[in-house]
PDB file of C-alpha atoms in Angstrom:
ATOM      1  CA  UNK K   1     -16.912  14.422  27.647  1.00 42.00           C
ATOM      2  CA  UNK K   2     -18.989  12.526  30.128  1.00 43.00           C
ATOM      3  CA  UNK K   3     -20.951  15.180  31.945  1.00 46.00           C
ATOM      4  CA  UNK K   4     -23.621  14.169  34.373  1.00 46.00           C
ATOM      5  CA  UNK K   5     -27.140  15.338  33.596  1.00 46.00           C
ATOM      6  CA  UNK K   6     -29.885  14.983  36.114  1.00 47.00           C
ATOM      7  CA  UNK K   7     -33.140  14.113  34.396  1.00 47.00           C
ATOM      8  CA  UNK K   8     -36.148  14.647  36.527  1.00 44.00           C
ATOM      9  CA  UNK K   9     -39.128  12.469  35.720  1.00 44.00           C
ATOM     10  CA  UNK K  10     -42.636  13.734  35.079  1.00 44.00           C
ATOM     11  CA  UNK K  11     -43.679  13.125  38.639  1.00 46.00           C
ATOM     12  CA  UNK K  12     -40.322  14.005  40.205  1.00 47.00           C
ATOM     13  CA  UNK K  13     -41.767  17.049  41.895  1.00 48.00           C
ATOM     14  CA  UNK K  14     -43.861  14.607  43.915  1.00 50.00           C
ATOM     15  CA  UNK K  15     -40.766  12.569  44.752  1.00 52.00           C
ATOM     16  CA  UNK K  16     -41.742   9.512  42.677  1.00 51.00           C
ATOM     17  CA  UNK K  17     -38.481   9.015  40.827  1.00 53.00           C
ATOM     18  CA  UNK K  18     -35.329  10.562  39.412  1.00 56.00           C
ATOM     19  CA  UNK K  19     -32.943   9.109  36.880  1.00 58.00           C
ATOM     20  CA  UNK K  20     -29.250   9.811  36.655  1.00 63.00           C
ATOM     21  CA  UNK K  21     -27.973   9.798  33.095  1.00 64.00           C
ATOM     22  CA  UNK K  22     -24.833  10.839  31.312  1.00 68.00           C
ATOM     23  CA  UNK K  23     -23.826  11.626  27.785  1.00 71.00           C
ATOM     24  CA  UNK K  24     -21.652   8.835  26.463  1.00 69.00           C
ATOM     25  CA  UNK K  25     -19.617   9.071  23.264  1.00 72.00           C
ATOM     26  CA  UNK K  26     -19.141   5.732  21.521  1.00 70.00           C
ATOM     27  CA  UNK K  27     -17.445   4.933  18.239  1.00 70.00           C
ATOM     28  CA  UNK K  28     -19.374   3.065  15.552  1.00 67.00           C
ATOM     29  CA  UNK K  29     -17.651  -0.279  15.026  1.00 65.00           C
ATOM     30  CA  UNK K  30     -18.164  -0.275  11.255  1.00 65.00           C
ATOM     31  CA  UNK K  31     -17.067   3.235  10.177  1.00 70.00           C
ATOM     32  CA  UNK K  32     -15.658   4.718  13.378  1.00 71.00           C
ATOM     33  CA  UNK K  33     -18.273   7.489  13.467  1.00 76.00           C
ATOM     34  CA  UNK K  34     -18.710   9.039  16.898  1.00 77.00           C
ATOM     35  CA  UNK K  35     -22.157   8.570  18.404  1.00 73.00           C
ATOM     36  CA  UNK K  36     -23.383  10.595  21.376  1.00 75.00           C
ATOM     37  CA  UNK K  37     -25.922   8.733  23.487  1.00 73.00           C
ATOM     38  CA  UNK K  38     -27.693   9.806  26.667  1.00 75.00           C
ATOM     39  CA  UNK K  39     -28.194   6.836  28.943  1.00 73.00           C
ATOM     40  CA  UNK K  40     -28.335   5.755  32.555  1.00 74.00           C
ATOM     41  CA  UNK K  41     -24.888   5.244  34.083  1.00 74.00           C
ATOM     42  CA  UNK K  42     -25.802   1.685  35.083  1.00 77.00           C
ATOM     43  CA  UNK K  43     -26.654   0.801  31.457  1.00 76.00           C
ATOM     44  CA  UNK K  44     -23.340   2.265  30.286  1.00 76.00           C
ATOM     45  CA  UNK K  45     -21.501   0.162  32.857  1.00 78.00           C
ATOM     46  CA  UNK K  46     -23.268  -3.009  31.740  1.00 78.00           C
ATOM     47  CA  UNK K  47     -22.494  -2.302  28.077  1.00 75.00           C
ATOM     48  CA  UNK K  48     -18.827  -1.714  28.849  1.00 75.00           C
ATOM     49  CA  UNK K  49     -18.692  -5.026  30.756  1.00 78.00           C
ATOM     50  CA  UNK K  50     -20.224  -6.882  27.795  1.00 75.00           C
ATOM     51  CA  UNK K  51     -17.882  -5.217  25.300  1.00 73.00           C
ATOM     52  CA  UNK K  52     -14.903  -6.133  27.460  1.00 70.00           C
ATOM     53  CA  UNK K  53     -15.876  -9.805  27.345  1.00 70.00           C
ATOM     54  CA  UNK K  54     -15.989  -9.788  23.551  1.00 66.00           C
ATOM     55  CA  UNK K  55     -12.570  -9.712  21.997  1.00 58.00           C
ATOM     56  CA  UNK K  56     -13.727  -9.381  18.400  1.00 57.00           C
ATOM     57  CA  UNK K  57     -10.314  -9.008  16.755  1.00 54.00           C
ATOM     58  CA  UNK K  58      -8.924 -12.151  18.378  1.00 56.00           C
ATOM     59  CA  UNK K  59     -12.059 -14.128  17.516  1.00 55.00           C
ATOM     60  CA  UNK K  60     -11.773 -13.186  13.840  1.00 57.00           C
ATOM     61  CA  UNK K  61      -8.032 -13.908  13.637  1.00 59.00           C
ATOM     62  CA  UNK K  62      -8.315 -17.325  15.326  1.00 63.00           C
ATOM     63  CA  UNK K  63     -11.355 -18.418  13.309  1.00 63.00           C
ATOM     64  CA  UNK K  64     -10.472 -21.124  10.759  1.00 65.00           C
ATOM     65  CA  UNK K  65     -11.061 -20.284   7.119  1.00 65.00           C
ATOM     66  CA  UNK K  66     -14.474 -21.336   5.877  1.00 67.00           C
ATOM     67  CA  UNK K  67     -14.358 -23.907   3.100  1.00 66.00           C
ATOM     68  CA  UNK K  68     -16.893 -23.627   0.343  1.00 64.00           C
ATOM     69  CA  UNK K  69     -17.404 -26.816  -1.610  1.00 62.00           C
ATOM     70  CA  UNK K  70     -18.418 -26.014  -5.168  1.00 62.00           C
ATOM     71  CA  UNK K  71     -19.523 -29.092  -6.985  1.00 64.00           C
ATOM     72  CA  UNK K  72     -18.706 -29.415 -10.668  1.00 70.00           C
ATOM     73  CA  UNK K  73     -21.825 -31.497 -11.148  1.00 74.00           C
ATOM     74  CA  UNK K  74     -24.456 -29.965 -13.439  1.00 74.00           C
ATOM     75  CA  UNK K  75     -27.814 -29.143 -11.890  1.00 71.00           C
ATOM     76  CA  UNK K  76     -30.697 -31.452 -12.619  1.00 73.00           C
ATOM     77  CA  UNK K  77     -33.841 -30.154 -14.324  1.00 69.00           C
ATOM     78  CA  UNK K  78     -35.735 -30.398 -11.022  1.00 72.00           C
ATOM     79  CA  UNK K  79     -33.074 -28.251  -9.259  1.00 73.00           C
ATOM     80  CA  UNK K  80     -33.195 -25.646 -12.020  1.00 71.00           C
ATOM     81  CA  UNK K  81     -37.014 -25.526 -11.905  1.00 73.00           C
ATOM     82  CA  UNK K  82     -37.011 -25.193  -8.116  1.00 75.00           C
ATOM     83  CA  UNK K  83     -34.705 -22.165  -8.350  1.00 74.00           C
ATOM     84  CA  UNK K  84     -36.351 -20.527 -11.388  1.00 74.00           C
ATOM     85  CA  UNK K  85     -39.984 -21.194 -12.300  1.00 75.00           C
ATOM     86  CA  UNK K  86     -39.533 -19.324 -15.619  1.00 77.00           C
ATOM     87  CA  UNK K  87     -36.399 -19.842 -17.656  1.00 78.00           C
ATOM     88  CA  UNK K  88     -35.143 -19.057 -21.148  1.00 84.00           C
ATOM     89  CA  UNK K  89     -35.982 -22.017 -23.336  1.00 85.00           C
ATOM     90  CA  UNK K  90     -37.437 -22.653 -26.778  1.00 89.00           C
ATOM     91  CA  UNK K  91     -40.820 -22.844 -28.485  1.00 88.00           C
ATOM     92  CA  UNK K  92     -41.797 -23.824 -31.990  1.00 88.00           C
ATOM     93  CA  UNK K  93     -42.983 -20.786 -33.934  1.00 88.00           C
ATOM     94  CA  UNK K  94     -45.766 -22.272 -36.025  1.00 86.00           C
ATOM     95  CA  UNK K  95     -46.597 -19.097 -37.949  1.00 88.00           C
ATOM     96  CA  UNK K  96     -46.908 -15.317 -37.828  1.00 89.00           C
ATOM     97  CA  UNK K  97     -50.302 -13.918 -38.816  1.00 88.00           C
ATOM     98  CA  UNK K  98     -51.884 -10.462 -39.179  1.00 89.00           C
ATOM     99  CA  UNK K  99     -54.845 -10.708 -36.790  1.00 87.00           C
ATOM    100  CA  UNK K 100     -56.032 -12.348 -33.604  1.00 87.00           C
ATOM    101  CA  UNK K 101     -58.808 -14.134 -35.530  1.00 89.00           C
ATOM    102  CA  UNK K 102     -56.238 -15.719 -37.844  1.00 89.00           C
ATOM    103  CA  UNK K 103     -54.114 -16.793 -34.879  1.00 88.00           C
ATOM    104  CA  UNK K 104     -57.167 -18.454 -33.297  1.00 91.00           C
ATOM    105  CA  UNK K 105     -57.854 -20.327 -36.538  1.00 90.00           C
ATOM    106  CA  UNK K 106     -54.224 -21.522 -36.754  1.00 89.00           C
ATOM    107  CA  UNK K 107     -54.315 -22.604 -33.090  1.00 90.00           C
ATOM    108  CA  UNK K 108     -57.540 -24.548 -33.596  1.00 91.00           C
ATOM    109  CA  UNK K 109     -56.135 -26.298 -36.671  1.00 91.00           C
ATOM    110  CA  UNK K 110     -52.832 -26.988 -34.850  1.00 88.00           C
ATOM    111  CA  UNK K 111     -54.675 -28.536 -31.880  1.00 90.00           C
ATOM    112  CA  UNK K 112     -56.627 -30.812 -34.221  1.00 90.00           C
ATOM    113  CA  UNK K 113     -53.357 -32.094 -35.736  1.00 87.00           C
ATOM    114  CA  UNK K 114     -51.201 -32.105 -32.554  1.00 87.00           C
ATOM    115  CA  UNK K 115     -53.446 -32.468 -29.488  1.00 88.00           C
ATOM    116  CA  UNK K 116     -50.554 -33.326 -27.151  1.00 88.00           C
ATOM    117  CA  UNK K 117     -48.625 -30.077 -27.816  1.00 87.00           C
ATOM    118  CA  UNK K 118     -49.706 -26.896 -26.043  1.00 88.00           C
ATOM    119  CA  UNK K 119     -50.144 -23.894 -28.346  1.00 90.00           C
ATOM    120  CA  UNK K 120     -50.322 -20.169 -27.465  1.00 86.00           C
ATOM    121  CA  UNK K 121     -50.560 -16.780 -29.149  1.00 88.00           C
ATOM    122  CA  UNK K 122     -47.937 -14.082 -28.585  1.00 87.00           C
ATOM    123  CA  UNK K 123     -49.249 -10.594 -29.345  1.00 85.00           C
ATOM    124  CA  UNK K 124     -46.009  -8.736 -28.579  1.00 83.00           C
ATOM    125  CA  UNK K 125     -45.454  -7.950 -32.292  1.00 79.00           C
ATOM    126  CA  UNK K 126     -48.795  -6.242 -32.880  1.00 80.00           C
ATOM    127  CA  UNK K 127     -50.298  -5.877 -35.406  1.00 85.00           C
ATOM    128  CA  UNK K 128     -48.744  -9.305 -36.061  1.00 87.00           C
ATOM    129  CA  UNK K 129     -49.397 -12.339 -33.861  1.00 89.00           C
ATOM    130  CA  UNK K 130     -47.062 -15.297 -33.327  1.00 89.00           C
ATOM    131  CA  UNK K 131     -48.500 -18.762 -32.870  1.00 89.00           C
ATOM    132  CA  UNK K 132     -46.105 -20.716 -30.638  1.00 89.00           C
ATOM    133  CA  UNK K 133     -46.191 -24.369 -29.614  1.00 87.00           C
ATOM    134  CA  UNK K 134     -44.552 -26.514 -26.928  1.00 86.00           C
ATOM    135  CA  UNK K 135     -41.980 -25.649 -24.267  1.00 85.00           C
ATOM    136  CA  UNK K 136     -38.472 -27.032 -24.633  1.00 87.00           C
ATOM    137  CA  UNK K 137     -35.221 -26.746 -22.703  1.00 83.00           C
ATOM    138  CA  UNK K 138     -33.063 -26.949 -25.844  1.00 84.00           C
ATOM    139  CA  UNK K 139     -33.301 -26.955 -29.625  1.00 87.00           C
ATOM    140  CA  UNK K 140     -32.367 -30.634 -29.579  1.00 88.00           C
ATOM    141  CA  UNK K 141     -35.338 -31.521 -27.370  1.00 85.00           C
ATOM    142  CA  UNK K 142     -37.628 -29.583 -29.742  1.00 85.00           C
ATOM    143  CA  UNK K 143     -36.238 -31.261 -32.884  1.00 87.00           C
ATOM    144  CA  UNK K 144     -38.571 -34.296 -32.899  1.00 88.00           C
ATOM    145  CA  UNK K 145     -41.733 -32.192 -32.527  1.00 88.00           C
ATOM    146  CA  UNK K 146     -40.414 -29.622 -35.013  1.00 88.00           C
ATOM    147  CA  UNK K 147     -39.964 -32.328 -37.656  1.00 89.00           C
ATOM    148  CA  UNK K 148     -43.620 -33.413 -37.190  1.00 89.00           C
ATOM    149  CA  UNK K 149     -44.927 -29.820 -37.232  1.00 86.00           C
ATOM    150  CA  UNK K 150     -42.940 -28.964 -40.400  1.00 89.00           C
ATOM    151  CA  UNK K 151     -44.804 -31.668 -42.303  1.00 88.00           C
ATOM    152  CA  UNK K 152     -47.902 -29.432 -42.080  1.00 88.00           C
ATOM    153  CA  UNK K 153     -46.489 -25.966 -41.304  1.00 86.00           C
ATOM    154  CA  UNK K 154     -43.491 -25.601 -43.654  1.00 86.00           C
ATOM    155  CA  UNK K 155     -42.244 -22.293 -42.124  1.00 87.00           C
ATOM    156  CA  UNK K 156     -42.163 -23.600 -38.546  1.00 87.00           C
ATOM    157  CA  UNK K 157     -38.921 -23.072 -36.642  1.00 87.00           C
ATOM    158  CA  UNK K 158     -37.593 -23.044 -33.087  1.00 89.00           C
ATOM    159  CA  UNK K 159     -37.243 -19.683 -31.345  1.00 88.00           C
ATOM    160  CA  UNK K 160     -35.851 -18.662 -27.979  1.00 87.00           C
ATOM    161  CA  UNK K 161     -38.656 -17.899 -25.563  1.00 84.00           C
ATOM    162  CA  UNK K 162     -39.314 -17.669 -21.814  1.00 81.00           C
ATOM    163  CA  UNK K 163     -40.988 -20.893 -20.735  1.00 81.00           C
ATOM    164  CA  UNK K 164     -42.437 -22.246 -17.525  1.00 76.00           C
ATOM    165  CA  UNK K 165     -39.860 -24.733 -16.347  1.00 70.00           C
ATOM    166  CA  UNK K 166     -42.434 -27.353 -15.304  1.00 67.00           C
ATOM    167  CA  UNK K 167     -43.829 -27.452 -18.861  1.00 70.00           C
ATOM    168  CA  UNK K 168     -40.442 -27.961 -20.529  1.00 69.00           C
ATOM    169  CA  UNK K 169     -39.360 -31.162 -22.264  1.00 77.00           C
TER     170      UNK K 169
END
């Protein structure tokens, strides 16, 4: 299969250079597919020398098994936030209203009563708008704020919602 091909360079007619090359058939190491490559005989010799020095099968068989240490310890909030800036958490649904103007009025009133709790509008249910407050990791962490909000907004409840991890309580 290795037949010699003489490749004459662009300026070979002037005697500048000639290259001797051969077609080499190699087998792909992953799937065993035959590859035909045209290369200089010196390059083929160097590659064969390198391949001879690598005994891949023996190296794999003699390699000790890799141990993976999986800790049973729960991740801290900082570790979770580092891995995922947005996570599924909870917000307090203050109310659902029919227009953006109404949602702005509810937000303004909410801010006057609870200035330390962030409030947003979710327009995903158009024509209805949700007014949502806070960002919490769990229903239990939202319970204290929910009790305060329910004193003014009787229909308030916690709902699952994507939150920014750094804002969560």
